[in-house]
Amino acid sequence: MTGVAILGFGTVGSGVYDVINTNSGVLELKSGDKIEVKKVLDLRDFPGNPVEKVLTKDFEEILNDPDIGIIAEAMGGVEPAFTFTKRALAMGKSVVTSNKELVAKHGPELMKLARTNGVSYLFEASVGGGIPIIRPLCVSLAADEILEISGILNGTTNYILTKMTEEGKSFDEVLKDAQQLGYAEANPAADVEGHDACRKIAILSSLAFGETVNYEHIYTEGITKITHIDIEYSKKLNCLIKLIGSSKKSKNGISAKVSPCLISKEHPLSAVNGVYNAIFVKGNMSGNTMYYGSGAGKLPTASAVVADIVDAVRHKGLTVNIGWDCDVQACVADIKEADVKAMIRIASDNFEAAKKSIIEVFGDVQFVDLDVQDDEFAIITNEETEGSMAEKVEKIATMSGVGEIRNLIRMEA
Ligand code: NDP
Ligand code: HSE
């Protein structure tokens, strides 16, 4: 028998409890051992819930229980999750987690500690919720050099953008729904400002390229500036707006970013709606593969956490190697060097003068007018570097006829 402790009985932790109890037969078959929840740590009481029998408020009880071999950390945040994880690994207990904030910030240190103690630190649920992506990257694509990885990596923002586009709902209203459904982070700014997707693309890049990618070096923009007017433009252009995280090898290092992006309705990611996520991986041998599923939510995420528990049971006494060199820091290329094409919304009280100014700076661009907004127009730029585009945007802002630059949304190249 392998005893499991769950840290945190919230959305994911309670899901882990349910998956282990509901699928005990399947888990025994797949892992070769009986898996049992011995303890659950939470700050709250859960009167009437069967979990009460195994509930504790004292982490030491878990740490000192020799029957507990694996800990599922589902508290979130950096502390005390970091300290608890270090102490568990040092005691020879494997740790599995859905906590991408912790993996992105301290993953390499924790993986090294796991190796030193002959156990594993696994985090399939930290990216893409219930989508199998970490294991496919490390195992199924082990024969490939990964060239590029990109996708929709946050369920909350994809849910918000979908509802704003399809139902005309307001940002705040849909964010509340996403919180009620258990998709959003404890502080939803992490979702809507793009930080969550940034941590996920950093984790994926580290696994894909084998070196530690510092998430703090990745250019990140969220969806808080996206308005219904932006969505009207996207419809006119036969596009959708999605929050995309992307990363690829370039001559200047790893070129990674997170930002809203206009993608054509023909693009495969345009069919990824609601809480669903999808991730593209381009390998030098396998070509393109794509992974799709629920990007957040109780049971899909818990399923990924429990799959890691099964893996840890299968590898009892060993460390699961995931091919991430924890001692090498990757060079993240300056965003200014990246190629970009964008839609830029420009307010103007003199369209003729403004368009003349724009052609002077940007050359031959496509102009887009919107019937529902007559004090502005948009341009679709040609592809150039981010640095050069930023300079041009700054320049036109001072030119004849050009008013406020209302938004700039990147476009799929
Ligand atoms: P919740 O807030 O629903 O659950 C966290 C639980 O941990 C709460 O019950 C919380 O108690 C408890 N907790 C927090 N601190 C402590 C502590 N010091 N000691 C004991 N218990 C504690 O979060 P989620 O389940 O949504 O998320 C957990 C982790 O999984 C996060 O890292 C999140 O990013 C990640 N994740 C979440 C997904 C989702 O769909 N929700 C999907 C993929 C990953 P209290 O409420 O009293 O603070
Ligand atoms: N808040 C995250 C999301 C949870 O919405 O994608 C899954 O990581």
Coordinates of N, CA, C and O in Angstrom, one line a residue, residues 26-177:
V26 N -8.8 1.2 -10.7 CA -8.0 1.5 -11.9 C -6.5 1.9 -11.4 O -5.6 1.5 -12.0
L27 N -6.4 2.6 -10.3 CA -5.1 3.1 -9.9 C -4.3 1.9 -9.4 O -3.1 1.9 -9.7
E28 N -4.9 0.9 -8.8 CA -4.2 -0.2 -8.3 C -3.6 -1.0 -9.6 O -2.5 -1.5 -9.6
L29 N -4.5 -1.2 -10.5 CA -4.1 -1.9 -11.8 C -3.0 -1.2 -12.5 O -2.0 -1.8 -12.9
K30 N -3.1 0.1 -12.6 CA -2.1 0.9 -13.3 C -0.8 1.1 -12.6 O 0.3 1.2 -13.2
S31 N -0.8 1.1 -11.2 CA 0.4 1.4 -10.5 C 1.0 0.1 -9.9 O 2.2 0.1 -9.6
G32 N 0.2 -0.9 -9.8 CA 0.7 -2.2 -9.2 C 0.6 -2.1 -7.7 O 1.2 -3.0 -7.0
D33 N 0.0 -1.1 -7.1 CA -0.1 -1.0 -5.7 C -1.4 -0.3 -5.3 O -2.0 0.4 -6.1
K34 N -1.8 -0.6 -4.0 CA -3.0 0.1 -3.6 C -2.7 1.5 -3.1 O -1.7 1.7 -2.4
I35 N -3.4 2.5 -3.6 CA -3.1 3.9 -3.2 C -4.2 4.4 -2.3 O -5.4 4.3 -2.7
E36 N -3.8 4.9 -1.2 CA -4.8 5.3 -0.2 C -4.5 6.7 0.4 O -3.4 7.0 0.7
V37 N -5.6 7.5 0.5 CA -5.4 8.8 1.1 C -5.3 8.7 2.6 O -6.3 8.2 3.2
K38 N -4.1 9.0 3.2 CA -4.0 8.8 4.7 C -4.3 10.1 5.4 O -4.7 10.0 6.6
K39 N -3.9 11.2 4.8 CA -4.1 12.5 5.5 C -4.4 13.6 4.5 O -3.9 13.5 3.4
V40 N -5.2 14.5 4.9 CA -5.5 15.7 4.1 C -5.2 16.9 5.0 O -5.8 17.0 6.1
L41 N -4.4 17.9 4.5 CA -4.1 19.1 5.3 C -4.9 20.2 4.8 O -4.9 20.5 3.6
D42 N -5.6 20.9 5.7 CA -6.2 22.2 5.3 C -6.4 23.0 6.6 O -6.4 22.5 7.7
L43 N -6.6 24.3 6.4 CA -6.8 25.2 7.5 C -8.2 25.2 8.0 O -8.5 25.5 9.1
R44 N -9.2 24.8 7.1 CA -10.6 24.8 7.4 C -11.1 23.4 7.9 O -10.4 22.4 7.8
D45 N -12.3 23.4 8.5 CA -12.9 22.2 8.9 C -14.0 21.9 7.8 O -14.4 22.8 7.1
F46 N -14.3 20.7 7.6 CA -15.3 20.3 6.6 C -16.4 19.4 7.2 O -16.4 18.2 7.0
P47 N -17.2 20.0 8.1 CA -18.2 19.3 8.9 C -19.1 18.4 7.9 O -19.6 19.0 6.9
G48 N -19.3 17.2 8.2 CA -20.1 16.3 7.5 C -19.5 15.7 6.3 O -20.0 14.8 5.6
N49 N -18.3 16.2 5.9 CA -17.6 15.6 4.7 C -16.8 14.4 5.2 O -16.0 14.5 6.2
P50 N -16.8 13.3 4.4 CA -16.0 12.1 4.9 C -14.5 12.4 5.0 O -13.8 11.7 5.7
V51 N -14.1 13.5 4.4 CA -12.6 13.8 4.5 C -12.2 14.1 6.0 O -11.1 14.0 6.3
E52 N -13.2 14.4 6.8 CA -13.0 14.8 8.2 C -12.1 13.7 8.9 O -11.3 14.0 9.7
K53 N -12.4 12.4 8.5 CA -11.7 11.3 9.1 C -10.2 11.4 9.0 O -9.4 10.8 9.8
V54 N -9.7 12.0 7.9 CA -8.3 12.0 7.6 C -7.7 13.4 7.7 O -6.6 13.7 7.3
L55 N -8.6 14.4 8.1 CA -8.2 15.8 8.1 C -7.2 16.1 9.2 O -7.4 15.7 10.3
T56 N -6.2 16.9 8.9 CA -5.3 17.4 9.9 C -5.0 18.9 9.6 O -5.1 19.3 8.5
K57 N -4.6 19.6 10.7 CA -4.1 21.0 10.5 C -2.6 21.1 10.7 O -2.0 22.1 10.7
D58 N -2.0 19.9 11.0 CA -0.6 19.8 11.4 C 0.3 19.1 10.3 O 0.2 17.9 10.2
F59 N 1.1 19.9 9.6 CA 1.9 19.3 8.6 C 2.9 18.2 9.2 O 3.3 17.3 8.5
E60 N 3.4 18.5 10.4 CA 4.3 17.5 11.0 C 3.8 16.1 11.1 O 4.5 15.1 11.0
E61 N 2.5 16.0 11.3 CA 1.8 14.7 11.4 C 2.0 13.9 10.0 O 2.2 12.7 10.0
I62 N 1.9 14.7 9.0 CA 2.1 14.1 7.6 C 3.6 13.7 7.4 O 3.9 12.6 7.0
L63 N 4.4 14.6 7.8 CA 5.9 14.5 7.6 C 6.4 13.2 8.3 O 7.2 12.5 7.8
N64 N 5.9 13.1 9.5 CA 6.4 12.0 10.4 C 5.7 10.7 10.3 O 5.9 9.7 11.0
D65 N 4.7 10.6 9.3 CA 4.0 9.4 9.1 C 4.7 8.5 8.1 O 4.8 8.8 6.9
P66 N 5.3 7.4 8.6 CA 6.1 6.5 7.7 C 5.3 5.8 6.6 O 5.8 5.4 5.6
D67 N 3.9 5.8 6.8 CA 3.1 5.2 5.8 C 2.8 6.1 4.6 O 2.2 5.7 3.6
I68 N 3.1 7.4 4.8 CA 2.9 8.3 3.7 C 4.1 8.4 2.8 O 5.2 8.9 3.3
G69 N 4.0 7.9 1.6 CA 5.2 8.0 0.7 C 5.1 9.1 -0.3 O 6.1 9.4 -1.0
I70 N 3.9 9.6 -0.6 CA 3.7 10.6 -1.7 C 2.8 11.7 -1.1 O 1.8 11.4 -0.5
I71 N 3.2 12.9 -1.5 CA 2.4 14.1 -1.0 C 2.0 14.8 -2.3 O 2.7 15.1 -3.2
A72 N 0.6 15.1 -2.4 CA 0.1 15.9 -3.5 C -0.1 17.3 -2.9 O -1.0 17.5 -2.1
E73 N 0.7 18.2 -3.4 CA 0.6 19.6 -2.9 C -0.4 20.4 -3.8 O -0.1 20.6 -5.0
A74 N -1.5 20.8 -3.2 CA -2.5 21.5 -4.0 C -3.0 22.8 -3.2 O -4.2 23.1 -3.2
M75 N -2.0 23.4 -2.5 CA -2.4 24.6 -1.7 C -2.2 25.8 -2.6 O -3.0 26.8 -2.4
G76 N -1.2 25.8 -3.5 CA -1.0 27.0 -4.3 C -0.1 28.0 -3.6 O 0.2 27.8 -2.4
G77 N 0.4 28.9 -4.4 CA 1.3 29.9 -3.8 C 2.7 29.4 -3.5 O 3.0 28.2 -3.6
V78 N 3.6 30.3 -3.1 CA 5.0 29.9 -2.9 C 5.2 29.4 -1.5 O 5.8 28.4 -1.3
E79 N 4.7 30.2 -0.5 CA 4.9 29.7 0.9 C 3.5 29.5 1.5 O 2.6 30.3 1.2
P80 N 3.3 28.5 2.3 CA 4.3 27.5 2.8 C 4.6 26.3 1.9 O 5.3 25.4 2.3
A81 N 4.0 26.4 0.7 CA 4.2 25.2 -0.2 C 5.6 24.8 -0.4 O 6.0 23.7 -0.5
F82 N 6.5 25.9 -0.6 CA 7.9 25.6 -0.9 C 8.6 24.9 0.3 O 9.2 23.9 0.1
T83 N 8.4 25.4 1.5 CA 9.0 24.8 2.7 C 8.5 23.4 2.9 O 9.2 22.5 3.1
F84 N 7.2 23.2 2.7 CA 6.6 21.9 3.0 C 7.2 20.9 1.9 O 7.5 19.8 2.3
T85 N 7.3 21.4 0.7 CA 7.8 20.5 -0.4 C 9.2 20.1 -0.1 O 9.6 18.9 -0.2
K86 N 10.0 21.1 0.3 CA 11.4 20.8 0.6 C 11.6 19.8 1.7 O 12.3 18.8 1.6
R87 N 10.8 20.0 2.7 CA 10.9 19.1 3.9 C 10.4 17.7 3.5 O 11.0 16.7 4.0
A88 N 9.4 17.6 2.7 CA 8.9 16.3 2.3 C 9.9 15.5 1.5 O 10.2 14.3 1.7
L89 N 10.5 16.2 0.5 CA 11.5 15.6 -0.3 C 12.7 15.1 0.5 O 13.2 14.0 0.3
A90 N 13.1 16.0 1.4 CA 14.3 15.7 2.3 C 14.0 14.5 3.1 O 14.9 13.7 3.5
M91 N 12.7 14.2 3.4 CA 12.3 13.1 4.2 C 12.1 11.8 3.4 O 11.7 10.8 3.8
G92 N 12.4 11.9 2.1 CA 12.3 10.8 1.2 C 10.9 10.5 0.7 O 10.5 9.4 0.3
K93 N 10.0 11.6 0.7 CA 8.7 11.4 0.1 C 8.6 12.1 -1.2 O 9.1 13.2 -1.4
S94 N 8.0 11.4 -2.2 CA 7.8 12.1 -3.5 C 6.7 13.1 -3.4 O 5.8 13.0 -2.6
V95 N 6.9 14.2 -4.2 CA 5.8 15.3 -4.2 C 5.3 15.5 -5.6 O 6.1 15.6 -6.6
V96 N 4.0 15.5 -5.7 CA 3.4 15.8 -7.0 C 2.6 17.1 -6.8 O 2.1 17.3 -5.7
T97 N 2.5 17.9 -7.8 CA 1.8 19.2 -7.6 C 1.1 19.8 -8.9 O 1.5 19.5 -10.0
S98 N 0.2 20.7 -8.6 CA -0.5 21.4 -9.7 C 0.0 22.9 -9.6 O -0.5 23.7 -10.3
N99 N 0.9 23.2 -8.7 CA 1.3 24.6 -8.4 C 2.4 25.1 -9.3 O 3.6 25.0 -9.0
K100 N 1.9 25.7 -10.4 CA 2.9 26.2 -11.4 C 3.7 27.4 -10.9 O 4.8 27.6 -11.4
E101 N 3.1 28.1 -10.0 CA 3.9 29.3 -9.4 C 5.2 28.8 -8.7 O 6.2 29.3 -9.0
L102 N 5.0 27.7 -8.0 CA 6.1 27.1 -7.3 C 7.1 26.5 -8.2 O 8.3 26.6 -8.1
V103 N 6.6 25.7 -9.2 CA 7.4 25.0 -10.2 C 8.3 26.1 -11.0 O 9.5 25.9 -11.2
A104 N 7.6 27.1 -11.4 CA 8.3 28.1 -12.2 C 9.4 28.8 -11.4 O 10.4 29.2 -11.9
K105 N 9.1 29.1 -10.1 CA 10.0 29.8 -9.3 C 11.1 28.9 -8.7 O 12.3 29.3 -8.7
H106 N 10.8 27.7 -8.2 CA 11.8 26.9 -7.5 C 11.9 25.5 -8.0 O 12.5 24.6 -7.4
G107 N 11.3 25.2 -9.2 CA 11.3 23.9 -9.8 C 12.7 23.2 -9.8 O 12.9 22.1 -9.3
P108 N 13.7 23.9 -10.3 CA 15.0 23.3 -10.4 C 15.6 22.9 -9.1 O 16.1 21.7 -8.9
E109 N 15.4 23.7 -8.1 CA 15.9 23.4 -6.7 C 15.2 22.2 -6.2 O 15.8 21.3 -5.6
L110 N 13.9 22.1 -6.4 CA 13.1 21.0 -5.9 C 13.4 19.7 -6.6 O 13.5 18.6 -6.0
M111 N 13.6 19.8 -7.9 CA 14.0 18.6 -8.7 C 15.3 18.0 -8.2 O 15.5 16.8 -8.1
K112 N 16.2 18.9 -8.0 CA 17.6 18.5 -7.5 C 17.5 17.8 -6.1 O 18.1 16.8 -5.9
L113 N 16.7 18.4 -5.3 CA 16.5 17.9 -3.9 C 15.8 16.5 -4.0 O 16.2 15.5 -3.3
A114 N 14.9 16.3 -4.9 CA 14.2 15.0 -5.1 C 15.3 14.0 -5.5 O 15.3 12.9 -5.0
R115 N 16.1 14.4 -6.5 CA 17.1 13.5 -7.0 C 18.1 13.0 -5.9 O 18.4 11.9 -5.7
T116 N 18.5 14.0 -5.1 CA 19.4 13.7 -4.0 C 18.8 12.7 -3.0 O 19.5 11.9 -2.4
N117 N 17.5 12.7 -2.9 CA 16.8 11.8 -1.9 C 16.2 10.6 -2.6 O 15.4 9.9 -1.9
G118 N 16.5 10.4 -3.9 CA 16.0 9.2 -4.5 C 14.5 9.2 -4.7 O 13.9 8.1 -4.7
V119 N 13.8 10.4 -4.8 CA 12.4 10.4 -5.0 C 12.1 11.3 -6.2 O 13.0 11.8 -6.9
S120 N 10.8 11.6 -6.4 CA 10.5 12.4 -7.6 C 9.7 13.7 -7.2 O 9.0 13.7 -6.2
Y121 N 9.9 14.7 -8.0 CA 9.0 15.9 -7.9 C 8.4 16.1 -9.3 O 9.0 16.3 -10.3
L122 N 7.1 15.8 -9.4 CA 6.3 15.8 -10.6 C 5.2 16.8 -10.7 O 4.6 17.1 -9.7
F123 N 5.0 17.3 -11.9 CA 4.0 18.5 -12.0 C 3.2 18.5 -13.3 O 3.1 19.6 -13.9
E124 N 2.7 17.4 -13.7 CA 1.9 17.3 -14.9 C 0.8 18.3 -14.9 O 0.4 18.9 -15.9
A125 N 0.1 18.5 -13.8 CA -1.0 19.3 -13.7 C -0.7 20.8 -13.7 O -1.6 21.7 -13.7
S126 N 0.6 21.1 -13.6 CA 0.9 22.6 -13.5 C 0.7 23.3 -14.9 O 0.7 24.5 -14.9
V127 N 0.7 22.6 -16.0 CA 0.4 23.2 -17.3 C -0.7 22.5 -18.0 O -0.8 21.3 -18.1
G128 N -1.7 23.3 -18.4 CA -2.8 22.7 -19.2 C -3.8 21.9 -18.4 O -4.6 21.1 -19.0
G129 N -3.9 22.1 -17.1 CA -4.9 21.3 -16.3 C -4.9 19.8 -16.6 O -3.9 19.2 -16.3
G130 N -5.9 19.3 -17.2 CA -6.0 17.9 -17.5 C -5.4 17.4 -18.7 O -5.5 16.3 -19.1
I131 N -4.7 18.3 -19.5 CA -4.1 17.9 -20.8 C -2.8 17.2 -20.5 O -1.9 17.8 -19.8
P132 N -2.6 16.0 -21.0 CA -1.3 15.4 -20.9 C -0.3 16.2 -21.8 O -0.5 16.2 -23.0
I133 N 0.6 16.9 -21.2 CA 1.6 17.7 -22.0 C 3.0 17.5 -21.5 O 4.0 17.4 -22.3
I134 N 3.2 17.5 -20.1 CA 4.6 17.3 -19.6 C 5.1 16.0 -20.0 O 6.3 15.9 -20.5
R135 N 4.3 14.9 -19.8 CA 4.8 13.6 -20.0 C 5.0 13.4 -21.5 O 6.1 12.8 -21.9
P136 N 4.1 13.8 -22.4 CA 4.4 13.6 -23.8 C 5.6 14.4 -24.2 O 6.4 13.8 -25.0
L137 N 5.9 15.6 -23.7 CA 7.1 16.3 -24.0 C 8.3 15.5 -23.6 O 9.3 15.5 -24.4
C138 N 8.3 15.0 -22.4 CA 9.5 14.3 -21.8 C 9.7 12.9 -22.3 O 10.8 12.4 -22.4
V139 N 8.6 12.2 -22.5 CA 8.7 10.8 -22.8 C 8.4 10.5 -24.3 O 9.2 10.0 -25.1
S140 N 7.2 10.9 -24.8 CA 6.7 10.5 -26.1 C 7.6 11.2 -27.2 O 7.8 10.7 -28.3
L141 N 8.0 12.5 -26.9 CA 8.8 13.2 -27.9 C 10.3 13.2 -27.5 O 11.0 14.1 -27.9
A142 N 10.7 12.2 -26.7 CA 12.1 12.2 -26.2 C 13.1 12.1 -27.4 O 14.2 12.5 -27.2
A143 N 12.6 11.6 -28.5 CA 13.6 11.4 -29.6 C 13.7 12.7 -30.5 O 14.5 12.7 -31.4
D144 N 12.9 13.7 -30.2 CA 12.9 14.9 -31.0 C 13.7 16.0 -30.3 O 13.7 16.2 -29.1
E145 N 14.3 16.9 -31.2 CA 14.7 18.2 -30.7 C 13.5 19.1 -30.9 O 12.9 19.2 -32.0
I146 N 13.1 19.7 -29.8 CA 11.9 20.6 -29.9 C 12.3 21.9 -30.4 O 13.2 22.6 -29.9
L147 N 11.6 22.4 -31.4 CA 11.9 23.7 -32.1 C 11.0 24.8 -31.6 O 11.4 26.0 -31.5
E148 N 9.8 24.4 -31.3 CA 8.8 25.5 -31.0 C 7.7 24.9 -30.2 O 7.3 23.8 -30.4
I149 N 7.1 25.8 -29.3 CA 6.0 25.3 -28.5 C 5.1 26.5 -28.3 O 5.6 27.6 -28.0
S150 N 3.8 26.4 -28.5 CA 2.9 27.5 -28.3 C 1.5 27.1 -28.1 O 1.1 25.9 -28.3
G151 N 0.7 28.0 -27.5 CA -0.7 27.6 -27.4 C -1.5 28.4 -26.4 O -1.0 29.5 -26.0
I152 N -2.7 28.0 -26.2 CA -3.6 28.6 -25.2 C -3.4 27.9 -23.9 O -3.7 26.7 -23.8
L153 N -2.9 28.7 -22.9 CA -2.4 28.0 -21.7 C -3.1 28.4 -20.5 O -2.7 28.0 -19.4
N154 N -4.2 29.2 -20.6 CA -4.9 29.6 -19.4 C -6.4 29.5 -19.7 O -7.0 30.1 -20.6
G155 N -7.0 28.7 -18.8 CA -8.5 28.4 -19.0 C -9.4 29.6 -18.7 O -10.3 29.9 -19.4
T156 N -9.0 30.3 -17.6 CA -9.8 31.5 -17.2 C -9.9 32.5 -18.3 O -11.0 33.0 -18.7
T157 N -8.8 32.9 -18.9 CA -8.8 33.9 -19.9 C -9.5 33.4 -21.2 O -10.2 34.2 -21.9
N158 N -9.3 32.2 -21.5 CA -9.9 31.7 -22.7 C -11.5 31.6 -22.5 O -12.2 31.9 -23.4
Y159 N -11.9 31.3 -21.3 CA -13.3 31.3 -21.0 C -13.8 32.7 -21.1 O -14.9 33.0 -21.7
I160 N -13.1 33.7 -20.5 CA -13.6 35.1 -20.6 C -13.7 35.6 -22.0 O -14.7 36.2 -22.4
L161 N -12.6 35.4 -22.8 CA -12.6 35.9 -24.2 C -13.7 35.2 -25.0 O -14.4 35.8 -25.8
T162 N -13.9 33.9 -24.8 CA -15.0 33.2 -25.5 C -16.4 33.8 -25.2 O -17.2 34.1 -26.1
K163 N -16.6 34.0 -23.9 CA -18.0 34.5 -23.5 C -18.1 36.0 -23.9 O -19.2 36.4 -24.3
M164 N -17.1 36.7 -23.9 CA -17.2 38.1 -24.4 C -17.5 38.1 -25.9 O -18.3 38.9 -26.4
T165 N -16.9 37.2 -26.6 CA -17.0 37.2 -28.1 C -18.4 36.6 -28.5 O -19.1 37.1 -29.3
E166 N -18.7 35.5 -27.9 CA -19.9 34.7 -28.3 C -21.2 35.2 -27.7 O -22.3 35.2 -28.3
E167 N -21.1 35.8 -26.5 CA -22.3 36.2 -25.8 C -22.4 37.6 -25.5 O -23.3 38.1 -24.8
G168 N -21.3 38.4 -25.8 CA -21.3 39.8 -25.6 C -21.3 40.2 -24.1 O -21.6 41.3 -23.7
K169 N -20.9 39.2 -23.2 CA -20.9 39.5 -21.8 C -19.7 40.4 -21.4 O -18.7 40.5 -22.1
S170 N -19.9 41.0 -20.2 CA -18.8 41.9 -19.8 C -17.7 41.1 -19.2 O -17.9 40.1 -18.6
F171 N -16.5 41.7 -19.2 CA -15.3 41.1 -18.7 C -15.5 40.7 -17.2 O -15.3 39.6 -16.8
D172 N -16.0 41.7 -16.4 CA -16.1 41.5 -15.0 C -17.1 40.3 -14.6 O -16.9 39.5 -13.8
E173 N -18.2 40.3 -15.4 CA -19.3 39.3 -15.2 C -18.7 37.9 -15.5 O -18.9 37.0 -14.7
V174 N -18.0 37.8 -16.6 CA -17.4 36.4 -16.9 C -16.3 36.0 -16.0 O -16.2 34.8 -15.7
L175 N -15.5 37.0 -15.5 CA -14.5 36.6 -14.6 C -15.1 36.0 -13.3 O -14.6 35.0 -12.8
K176 N -16.2 36.6 -12.9 CA -16.9 36.1 -11.7 C -17.3 34.7 -11.9 O -17.2 33.8 -11.0
D177 N -17.9 34.4 -13.1 CA -18.3 33.0 -13.4 C -17.1 32.1 -13.3 O -17.2 31.0 -12.8

